[in-house]
Coordinates of C-alpha atoms in Angstrom, one line a residue:
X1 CA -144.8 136.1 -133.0
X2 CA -141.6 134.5 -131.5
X3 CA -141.7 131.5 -129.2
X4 CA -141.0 132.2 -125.8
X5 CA -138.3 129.9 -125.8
X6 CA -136.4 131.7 -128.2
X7 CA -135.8 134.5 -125.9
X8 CA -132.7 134.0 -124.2
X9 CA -134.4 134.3 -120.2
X10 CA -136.8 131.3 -121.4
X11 CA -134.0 129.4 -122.7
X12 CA -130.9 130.2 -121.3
X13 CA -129.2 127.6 -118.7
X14 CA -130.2 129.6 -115.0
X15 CA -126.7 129.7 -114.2
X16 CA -125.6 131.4 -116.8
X17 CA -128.7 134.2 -116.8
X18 CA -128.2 134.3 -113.3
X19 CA -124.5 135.0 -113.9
X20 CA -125.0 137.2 -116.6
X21 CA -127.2 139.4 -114.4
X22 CA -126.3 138.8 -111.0
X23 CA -122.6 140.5 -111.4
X24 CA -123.7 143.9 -112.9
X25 CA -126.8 144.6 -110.4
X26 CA -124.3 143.6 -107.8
X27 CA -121.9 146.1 -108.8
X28 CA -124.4 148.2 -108.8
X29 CA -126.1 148.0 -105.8
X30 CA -122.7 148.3 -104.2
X31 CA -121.5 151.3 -105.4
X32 CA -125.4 152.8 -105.0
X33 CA -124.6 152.1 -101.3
X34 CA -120.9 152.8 -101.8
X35 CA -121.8 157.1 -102.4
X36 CA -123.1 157.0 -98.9
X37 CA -120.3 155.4 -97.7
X38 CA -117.6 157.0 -99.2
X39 CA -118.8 160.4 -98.0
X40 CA -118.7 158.7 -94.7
X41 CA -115.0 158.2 -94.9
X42 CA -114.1 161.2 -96.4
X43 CA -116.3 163.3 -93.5
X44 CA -115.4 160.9 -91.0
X45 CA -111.3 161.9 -92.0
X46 CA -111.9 165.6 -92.0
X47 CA -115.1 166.6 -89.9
X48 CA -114.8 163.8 -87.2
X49 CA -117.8 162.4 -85.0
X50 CA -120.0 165.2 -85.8
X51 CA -119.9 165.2 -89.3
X52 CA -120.6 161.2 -89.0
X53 CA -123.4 161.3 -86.9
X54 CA -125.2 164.6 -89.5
X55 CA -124.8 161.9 -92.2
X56 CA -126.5 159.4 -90.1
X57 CA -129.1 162.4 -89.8
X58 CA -130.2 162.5 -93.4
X59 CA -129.9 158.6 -94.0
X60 CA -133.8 158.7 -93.8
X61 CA -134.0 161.3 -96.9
X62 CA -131.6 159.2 -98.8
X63 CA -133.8 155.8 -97.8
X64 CA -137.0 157.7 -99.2
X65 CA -134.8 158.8 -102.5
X66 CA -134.5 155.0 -102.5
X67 CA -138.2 153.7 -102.2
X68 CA -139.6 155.9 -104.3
X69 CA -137.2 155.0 -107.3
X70 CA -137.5 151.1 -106.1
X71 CA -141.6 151.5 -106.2
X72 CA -141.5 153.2 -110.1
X73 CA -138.2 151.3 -111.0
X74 CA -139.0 147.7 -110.3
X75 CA -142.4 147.8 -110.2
X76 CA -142.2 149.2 -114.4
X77 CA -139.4 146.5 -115.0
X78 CA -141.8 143.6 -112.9
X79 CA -144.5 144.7 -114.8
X80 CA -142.7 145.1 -118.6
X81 CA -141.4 141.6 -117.9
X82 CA -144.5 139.7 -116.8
X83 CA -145.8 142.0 -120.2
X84 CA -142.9 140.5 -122.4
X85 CA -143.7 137.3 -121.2
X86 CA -147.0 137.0 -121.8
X87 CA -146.7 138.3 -125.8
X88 CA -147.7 141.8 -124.5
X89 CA -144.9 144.0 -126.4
X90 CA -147.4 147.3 -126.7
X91 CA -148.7 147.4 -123.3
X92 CA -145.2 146.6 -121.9
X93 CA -143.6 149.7 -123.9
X94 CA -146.1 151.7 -121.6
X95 CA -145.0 150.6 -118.3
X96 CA -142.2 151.8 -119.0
X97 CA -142.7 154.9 -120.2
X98 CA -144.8 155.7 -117.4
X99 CA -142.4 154.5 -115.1
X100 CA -140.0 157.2 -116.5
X101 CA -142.2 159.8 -116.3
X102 CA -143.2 159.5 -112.1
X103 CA -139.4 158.9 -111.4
X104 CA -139.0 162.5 -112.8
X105 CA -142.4 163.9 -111.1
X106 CA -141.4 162.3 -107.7
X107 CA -137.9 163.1 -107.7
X108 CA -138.7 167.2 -108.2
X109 CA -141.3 167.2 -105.7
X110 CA -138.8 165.4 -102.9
X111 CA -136.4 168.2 -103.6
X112 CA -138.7 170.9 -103.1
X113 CA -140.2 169.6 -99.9
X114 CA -136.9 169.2 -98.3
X115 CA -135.6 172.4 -99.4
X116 CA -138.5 174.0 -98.2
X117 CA -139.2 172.3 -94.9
X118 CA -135.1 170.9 -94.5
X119 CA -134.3 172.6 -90.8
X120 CA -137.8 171.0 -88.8
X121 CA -137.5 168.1 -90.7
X122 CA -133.8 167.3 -89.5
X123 CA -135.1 168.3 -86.4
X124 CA -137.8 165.8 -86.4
X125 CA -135.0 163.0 -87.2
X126 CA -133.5 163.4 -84.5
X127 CA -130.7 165.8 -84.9
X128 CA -128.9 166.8 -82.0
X129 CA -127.9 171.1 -82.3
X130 CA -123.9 170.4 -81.9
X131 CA -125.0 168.5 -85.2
X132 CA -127.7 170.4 -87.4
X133 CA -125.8 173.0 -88.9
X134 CA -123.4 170.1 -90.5
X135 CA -126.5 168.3 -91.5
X136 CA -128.1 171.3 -93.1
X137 CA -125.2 172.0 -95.1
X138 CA -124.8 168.4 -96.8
X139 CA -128.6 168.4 -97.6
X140 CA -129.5 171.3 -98.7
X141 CA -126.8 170.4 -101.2
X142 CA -127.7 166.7 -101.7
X143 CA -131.4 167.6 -102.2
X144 CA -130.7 169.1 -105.7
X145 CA -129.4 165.6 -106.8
X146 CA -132.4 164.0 -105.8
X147 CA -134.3 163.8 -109.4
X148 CA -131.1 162.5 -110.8
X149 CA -130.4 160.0 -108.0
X150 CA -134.2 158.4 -107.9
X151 CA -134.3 158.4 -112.1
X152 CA -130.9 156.5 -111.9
X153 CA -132.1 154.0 -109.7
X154 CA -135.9 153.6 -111.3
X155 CA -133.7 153.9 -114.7
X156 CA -131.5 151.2 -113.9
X157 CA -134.3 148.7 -113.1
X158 CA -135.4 149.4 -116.5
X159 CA -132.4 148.9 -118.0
X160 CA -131.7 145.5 -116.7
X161 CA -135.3 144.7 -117.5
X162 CA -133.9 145.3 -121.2
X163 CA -131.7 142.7 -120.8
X164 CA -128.5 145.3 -120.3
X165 CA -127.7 144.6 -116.8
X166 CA -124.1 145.7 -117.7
X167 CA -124.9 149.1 -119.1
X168 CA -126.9 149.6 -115.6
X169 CA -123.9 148.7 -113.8
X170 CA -122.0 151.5 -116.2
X171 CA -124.3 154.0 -115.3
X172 CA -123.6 153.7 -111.7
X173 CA -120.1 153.1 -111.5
X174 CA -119.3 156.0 -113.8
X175 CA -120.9 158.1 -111.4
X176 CA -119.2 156.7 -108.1
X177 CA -115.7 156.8 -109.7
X178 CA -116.0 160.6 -110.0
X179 CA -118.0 160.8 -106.8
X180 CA -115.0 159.9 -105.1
X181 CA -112.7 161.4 -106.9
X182 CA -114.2 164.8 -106.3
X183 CA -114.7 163.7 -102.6
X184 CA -110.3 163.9 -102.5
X185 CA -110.4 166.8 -104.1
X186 CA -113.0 169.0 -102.4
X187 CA -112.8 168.2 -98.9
X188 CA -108.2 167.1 -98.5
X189 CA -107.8 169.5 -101.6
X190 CA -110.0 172.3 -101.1
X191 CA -111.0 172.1 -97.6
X192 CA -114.8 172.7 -98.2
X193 CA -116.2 169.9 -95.8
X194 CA -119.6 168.8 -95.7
X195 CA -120.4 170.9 -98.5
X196 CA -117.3 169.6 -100.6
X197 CA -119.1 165.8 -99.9
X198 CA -122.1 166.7 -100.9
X199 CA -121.3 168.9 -104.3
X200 CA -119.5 165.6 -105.2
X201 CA -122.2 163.5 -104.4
X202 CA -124.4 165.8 -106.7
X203 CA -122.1 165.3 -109.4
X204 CA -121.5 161.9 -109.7
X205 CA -125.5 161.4 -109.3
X206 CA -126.0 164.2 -112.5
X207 CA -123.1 161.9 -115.2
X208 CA -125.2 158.5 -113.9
X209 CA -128.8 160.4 -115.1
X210 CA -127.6 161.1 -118.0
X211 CA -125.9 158.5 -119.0
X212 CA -129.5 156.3 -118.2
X213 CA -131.3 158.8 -120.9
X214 CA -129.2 158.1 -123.2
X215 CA -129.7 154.5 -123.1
X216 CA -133.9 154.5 -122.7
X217 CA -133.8 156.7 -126.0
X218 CA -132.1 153.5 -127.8
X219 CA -134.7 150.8 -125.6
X220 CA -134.0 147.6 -127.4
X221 CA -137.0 145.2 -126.8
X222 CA -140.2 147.6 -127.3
X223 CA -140.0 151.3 -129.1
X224 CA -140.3 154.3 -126.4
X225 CA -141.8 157.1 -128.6
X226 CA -143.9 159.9 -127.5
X227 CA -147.1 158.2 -126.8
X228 CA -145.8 155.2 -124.1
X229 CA -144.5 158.8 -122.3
X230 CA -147.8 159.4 -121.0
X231 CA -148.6 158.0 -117.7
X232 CA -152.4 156.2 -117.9
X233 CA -153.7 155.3 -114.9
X234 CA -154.1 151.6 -115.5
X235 CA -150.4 151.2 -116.0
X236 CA -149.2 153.8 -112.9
X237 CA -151.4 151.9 -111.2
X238 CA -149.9 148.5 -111.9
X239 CA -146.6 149.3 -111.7
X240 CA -147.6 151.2 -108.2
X241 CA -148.7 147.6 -107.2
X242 CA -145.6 145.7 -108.5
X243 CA -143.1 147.9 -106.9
X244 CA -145.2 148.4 -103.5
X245 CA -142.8 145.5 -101.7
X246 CA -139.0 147.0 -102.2
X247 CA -141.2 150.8 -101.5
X248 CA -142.4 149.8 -98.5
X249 CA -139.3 147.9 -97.4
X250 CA -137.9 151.1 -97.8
X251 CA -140.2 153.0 -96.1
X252 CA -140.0 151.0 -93.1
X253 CA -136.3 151.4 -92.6
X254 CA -136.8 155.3 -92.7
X255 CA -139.2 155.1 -90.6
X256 CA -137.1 153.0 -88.5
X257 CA -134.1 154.9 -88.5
X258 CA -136.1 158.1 -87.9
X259 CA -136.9 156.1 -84.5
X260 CA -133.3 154.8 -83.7
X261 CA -132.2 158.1 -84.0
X262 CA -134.4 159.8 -81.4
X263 CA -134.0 156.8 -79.4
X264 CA -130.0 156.5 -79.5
X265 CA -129.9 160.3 -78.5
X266 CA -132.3 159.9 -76.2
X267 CA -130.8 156.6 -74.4
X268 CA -127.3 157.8 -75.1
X269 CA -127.6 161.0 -73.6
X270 CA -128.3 158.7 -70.3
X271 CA -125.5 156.5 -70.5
X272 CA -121.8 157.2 -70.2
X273 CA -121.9 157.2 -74.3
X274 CA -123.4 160.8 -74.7
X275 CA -125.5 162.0 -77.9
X276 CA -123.4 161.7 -80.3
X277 CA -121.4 158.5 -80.1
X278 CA -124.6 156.1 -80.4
X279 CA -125.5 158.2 -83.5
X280 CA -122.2 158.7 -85.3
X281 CA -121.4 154.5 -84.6
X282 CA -125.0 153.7 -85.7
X283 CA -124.7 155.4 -89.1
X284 CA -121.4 153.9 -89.6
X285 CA -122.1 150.4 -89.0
X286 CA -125.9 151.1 -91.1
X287 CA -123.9 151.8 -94.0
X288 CA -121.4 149.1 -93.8
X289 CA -123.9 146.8 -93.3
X290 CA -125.6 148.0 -96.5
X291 CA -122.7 147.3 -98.5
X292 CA -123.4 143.5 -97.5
X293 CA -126.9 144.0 -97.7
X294 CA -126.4 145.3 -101.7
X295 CA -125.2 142.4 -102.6
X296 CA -127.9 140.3 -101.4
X297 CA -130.0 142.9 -102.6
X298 CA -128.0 142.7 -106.1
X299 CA -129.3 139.0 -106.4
X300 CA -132.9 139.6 -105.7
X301 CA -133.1 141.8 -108.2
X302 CA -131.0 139.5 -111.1
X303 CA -133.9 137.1 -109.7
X304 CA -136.7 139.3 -111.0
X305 CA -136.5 139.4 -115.4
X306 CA -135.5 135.6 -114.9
X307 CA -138.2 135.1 -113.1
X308 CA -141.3 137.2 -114.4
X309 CA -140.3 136.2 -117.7
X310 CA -140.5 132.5 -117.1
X311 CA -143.7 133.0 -114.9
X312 CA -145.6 134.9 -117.0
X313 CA -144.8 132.1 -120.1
X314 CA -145.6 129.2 -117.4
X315 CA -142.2 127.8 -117.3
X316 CA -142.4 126.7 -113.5
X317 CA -139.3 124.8 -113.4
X318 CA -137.1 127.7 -114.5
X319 CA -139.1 130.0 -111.7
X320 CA -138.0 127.6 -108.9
X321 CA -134.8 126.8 -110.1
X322 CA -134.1 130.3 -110.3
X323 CA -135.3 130.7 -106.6
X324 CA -133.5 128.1 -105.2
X325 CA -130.0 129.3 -106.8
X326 CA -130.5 132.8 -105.7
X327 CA -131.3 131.8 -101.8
X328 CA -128.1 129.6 -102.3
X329 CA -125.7 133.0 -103.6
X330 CA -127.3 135.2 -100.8
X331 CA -126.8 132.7 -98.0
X332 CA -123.4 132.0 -98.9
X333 CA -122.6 135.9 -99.1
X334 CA -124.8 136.2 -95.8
X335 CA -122.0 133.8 -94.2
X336 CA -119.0 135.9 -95.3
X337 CA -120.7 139.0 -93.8
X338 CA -121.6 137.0 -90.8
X339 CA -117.6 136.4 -90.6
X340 CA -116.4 139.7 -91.1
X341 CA -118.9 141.6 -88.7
X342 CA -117.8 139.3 -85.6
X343 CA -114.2 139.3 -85.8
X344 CA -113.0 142.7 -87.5
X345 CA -115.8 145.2 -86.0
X346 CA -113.2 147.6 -84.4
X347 CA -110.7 147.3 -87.4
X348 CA -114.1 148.3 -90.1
X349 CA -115.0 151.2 -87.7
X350 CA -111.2 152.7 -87.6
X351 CA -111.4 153.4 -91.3
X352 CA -113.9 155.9 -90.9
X353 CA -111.8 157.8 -88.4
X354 CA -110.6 158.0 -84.9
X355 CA -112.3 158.2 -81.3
X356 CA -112.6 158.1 -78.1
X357 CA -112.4 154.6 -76.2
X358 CA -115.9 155.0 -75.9
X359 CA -116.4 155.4 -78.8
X360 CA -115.1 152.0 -80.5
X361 CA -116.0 149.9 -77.0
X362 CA -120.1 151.2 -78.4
X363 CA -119.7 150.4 -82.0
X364 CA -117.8 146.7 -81.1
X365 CA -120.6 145.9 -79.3
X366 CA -123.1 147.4 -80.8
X367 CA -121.8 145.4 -84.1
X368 CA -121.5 142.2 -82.6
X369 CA -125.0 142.0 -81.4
X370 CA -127.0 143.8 -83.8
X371 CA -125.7 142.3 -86.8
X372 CA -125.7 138.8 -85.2
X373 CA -128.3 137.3 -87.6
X374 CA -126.7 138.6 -90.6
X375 CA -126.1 135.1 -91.3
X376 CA -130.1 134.5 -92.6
X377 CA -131.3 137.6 -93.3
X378 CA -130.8 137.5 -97.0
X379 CA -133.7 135.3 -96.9
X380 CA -136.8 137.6 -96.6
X381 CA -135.4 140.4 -99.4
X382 CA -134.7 137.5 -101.3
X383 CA -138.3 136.2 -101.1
X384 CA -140.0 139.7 -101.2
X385 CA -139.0 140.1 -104.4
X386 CA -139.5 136.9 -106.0
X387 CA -143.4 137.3 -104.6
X388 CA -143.1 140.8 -106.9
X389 CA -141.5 139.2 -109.3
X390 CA -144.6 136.4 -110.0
X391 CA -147.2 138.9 -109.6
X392 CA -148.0 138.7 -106.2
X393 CA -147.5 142.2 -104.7
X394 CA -148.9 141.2 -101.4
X395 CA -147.1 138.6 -100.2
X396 CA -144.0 140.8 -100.9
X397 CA -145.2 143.9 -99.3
X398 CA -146.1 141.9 -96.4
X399 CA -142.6 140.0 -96.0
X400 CA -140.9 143.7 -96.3
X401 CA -142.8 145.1 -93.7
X402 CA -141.9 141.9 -91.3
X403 CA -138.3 143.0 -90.0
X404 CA -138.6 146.5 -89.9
X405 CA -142.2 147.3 -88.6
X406 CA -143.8 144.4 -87.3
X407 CA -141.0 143.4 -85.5
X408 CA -138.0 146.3 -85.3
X409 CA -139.9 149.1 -84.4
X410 CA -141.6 147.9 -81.3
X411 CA -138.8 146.1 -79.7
X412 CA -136.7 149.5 -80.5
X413 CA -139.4 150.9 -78.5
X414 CA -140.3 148.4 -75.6
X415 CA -136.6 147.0 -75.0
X416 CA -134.9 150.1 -73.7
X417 CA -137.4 150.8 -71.3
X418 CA -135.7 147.7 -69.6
X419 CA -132.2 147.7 -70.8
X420 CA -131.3 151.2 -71.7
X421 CA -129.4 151.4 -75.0
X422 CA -128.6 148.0 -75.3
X423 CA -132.0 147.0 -75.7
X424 CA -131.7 149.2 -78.9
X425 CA -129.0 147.0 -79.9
X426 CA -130.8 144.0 -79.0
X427 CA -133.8 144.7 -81.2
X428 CA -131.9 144.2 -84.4
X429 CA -131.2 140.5 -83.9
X430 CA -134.5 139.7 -82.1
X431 CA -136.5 141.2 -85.7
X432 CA -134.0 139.2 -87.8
X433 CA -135.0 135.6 -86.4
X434 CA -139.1 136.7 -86.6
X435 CA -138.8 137.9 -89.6
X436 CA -136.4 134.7 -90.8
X437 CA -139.3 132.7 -89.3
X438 CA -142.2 134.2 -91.3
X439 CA -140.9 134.0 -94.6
X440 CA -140.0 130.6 -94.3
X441 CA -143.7 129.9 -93.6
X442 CA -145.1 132.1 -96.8
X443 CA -141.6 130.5 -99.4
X444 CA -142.7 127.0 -98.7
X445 CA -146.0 127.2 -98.9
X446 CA -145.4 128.9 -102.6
X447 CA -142.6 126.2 -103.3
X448 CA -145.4 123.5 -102.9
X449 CA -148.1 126.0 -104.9
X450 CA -145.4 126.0 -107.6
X451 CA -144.3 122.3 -108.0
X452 CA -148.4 121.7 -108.1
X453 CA -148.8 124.2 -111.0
X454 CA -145.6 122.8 -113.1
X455 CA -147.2 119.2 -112.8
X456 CA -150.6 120.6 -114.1
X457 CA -148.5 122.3 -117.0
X458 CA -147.3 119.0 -117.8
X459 CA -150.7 117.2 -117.6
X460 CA -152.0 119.8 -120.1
X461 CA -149.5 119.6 -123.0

């Protein structure tokens, strides 16, 4: 049996690992968020409001695609790693192959519950009628790619967990690139619309899945043969466990958004905004704002094999040096996007299509305020996953439930009983700073518990 050290995340400078695995999760995370928002443009070009504010519509069905691939994905890679680290190479083979096996079981089931129940569940998210029929179109469409979509994402984890970060971010941009090519071509070329969109979306989603089987039947570290295929409850529920704090972050944004859009109709309908401005504006600037958030969420993830590895083999140091240079990347991106979202807010809307004055006067402001504590954000997805990433699912479950339902969702609620809409767009800043607050409490109390264990490690040797 190898030394741990010999394996390149026990040995390798942090910078470099960090390097070597930050860039291609980045990538990929960015274009992940990047099929949403290229659909957006494209729609936004050729439909107009309506077709903006349907896409806004389904966010909450792409968010669940999202979580569920997030609570199979990285909780089989968290768990594999922690496996690998601790000298476990057979039981970490099965992690993964159960992992493969619920992202294809989960993925079927979502596409036959929304096809079956799409038109009251888009009524239930809030969907306005001048908008449903666009929204219906797109997802009964979209829903057919939902296997491929939440096995490219669970795959991708998996992947990287390999140590082939690169070939994940391959699998993803291979599928955007003709995402958006077909994008051109249906909806300026052919004229089909929404459903042009969303047969491209399909497609690109269908090359990524299966280009991510053909990697997992070559798996590098552990042999995937018939047997690891075979999900055993111990390991589903392990894995379950591992990946409960990027599901349940997940969660809580649909929920959330479910929420914002009832309550932006609602509240919009009784200001000089109307329906469907608040909506159309809020699903723009959600998606922009992902493509910011990606990248933060791109780090946290190159966080996790560097860290489980080195947790699970003791190597303290290297788990808090790791920590520390990830928080340092995010909050430097979280600056740039800080920049960006206060001075150009009217020139990011325009790409996505023209409106009325009232139209950009919303989305300025609503941009300026809601965004406002971009600038620290990064730090609680940062932390959630690092708590994952050391085995300590409930720390990070109970940082990703902090911003969006301990804190969003009621002020969403309370505030516009006082202020109308804007205390909608007040909420978002509000839960940023509370949830800012609370993970600082829970990372330096962990920082301390860490620098206590690496001195015991020490004593021991």
């Amino acid at each position: 049996m190898r030394n741990n050290r010999d394996n390149p995340l026990g040995s390798k400078p942090i910078g470099e690992l960090m390097l070597s695995f930050a860039i291609p999760s980045i990538i990929a995370m960015m274009v992940s968020s990047l099929y949403n928002l290229v659909d957006q443009f494209f729609i936004g070009q050729s439909v107009g409001t309506l077709g903006n504010a349907a896409t806004n519509i389904v966010f909450p069905l792409n968010t669940t695609c999202t979580a569920l691939a997030l609570l199979l994905g990285i909780g089989g890679a968290s768990a594999f790693n922690l496996s690998m680290g601790a000298k476990k190479e057979k039981e970490a083979a099965h992690y993964v192959g159960s992992s493969i096996v619920m992202l294809l079981t989960v993925g079927t089931l979502l596409f036959l519950v929304t096809e079956i129940f799409l038109t009251p569940m888009l009524r239930f998210f809030g969907s306005p009628e001048d908008v449903l029929e666009y929204a219906k179109v797109y997802t009964s469409i979209t829903a057919i790619g939902y296997p491929f979509l939440i096995f490219t994402i669970g795959g991708g984890h998996l992947i990287r967990a390999d140590g082939s970060p690169r070939y994940m971010m391959i699998c993803n941009l291979s599928g955007a690139i003709l995402n958006t090519g077909l994008d051109a071509l249906f909806i300026f070329g052919f004229h089909m619309g929404m459903a042009g969109a969303a047969i491209a979306t399909v497609s690109g989603q269908v090359l990524s899945a299966v280009l991510v089987v053909r990697y997992l039947r070559r798996y590098k570290t552990v042999k995937l043969d018939r047997n690891v295929l075979t999900p055993g409850v111990f390991y589903v529920k392990r894995l379950v466990s591992l990946g409960g704090a990027p599901f349940f972050n997940q969660m809580a944004m649909m929920v959330v958004q479910i929420v914002m859009n009832k309550s932006l109709k609602y509240y919009g309908a009784l200001s000089l905004y109307g329906e469907s401005i608040p909506l159309a504006c809020s699903g723009i600037i959600a998606k922009v704002s992902m493509v910011f958030f990606s990248i933060v969420i791109g780090i946290s993830q190159s966080l996790q094999p560097i860290v489980g590895f080195n947790y699970g083999a003791k190597q303290y140091n290297r788990v808090r040096e790791t920590y520390a240079l990830g928080l340092k990347c995010a909050g430097a991106v979280s600056a740039a996007a800080f920049l960006c979202f206060q001075l150009l807010p009217r020139q990011i809307i325009g790409l996505f299509g023209q409106g009325s004055e009232e139209y950009f006067l919303f989305s300025v402001k609503y941009f300026r305020i809601y965004l406002f504590f971009t600038i620290i954000n990064f730090v609680q997805p940062i932390s959630s996953n690092f708590f994952t990433s050391i085995g300590k699912p409930r720390k990070g479950i109970f940082l990703s439930l902090t911003r969006q339902i301990l804190f969003l969702l009621p002020l969403i609620l309370i505030l516009p009983l006082f202020l109308g809409i804007d205390g909608i767009i007040y909420a978002g800043p509000l839960a940023d700073l509370a949830a800012f607050i609370c993970t600082m409490i829970l990372a330096v109390g962990e920082w301390k518990l860490l620098k206590k264990m690496e001195e015991e490690t020490k004593c021991s040797i």
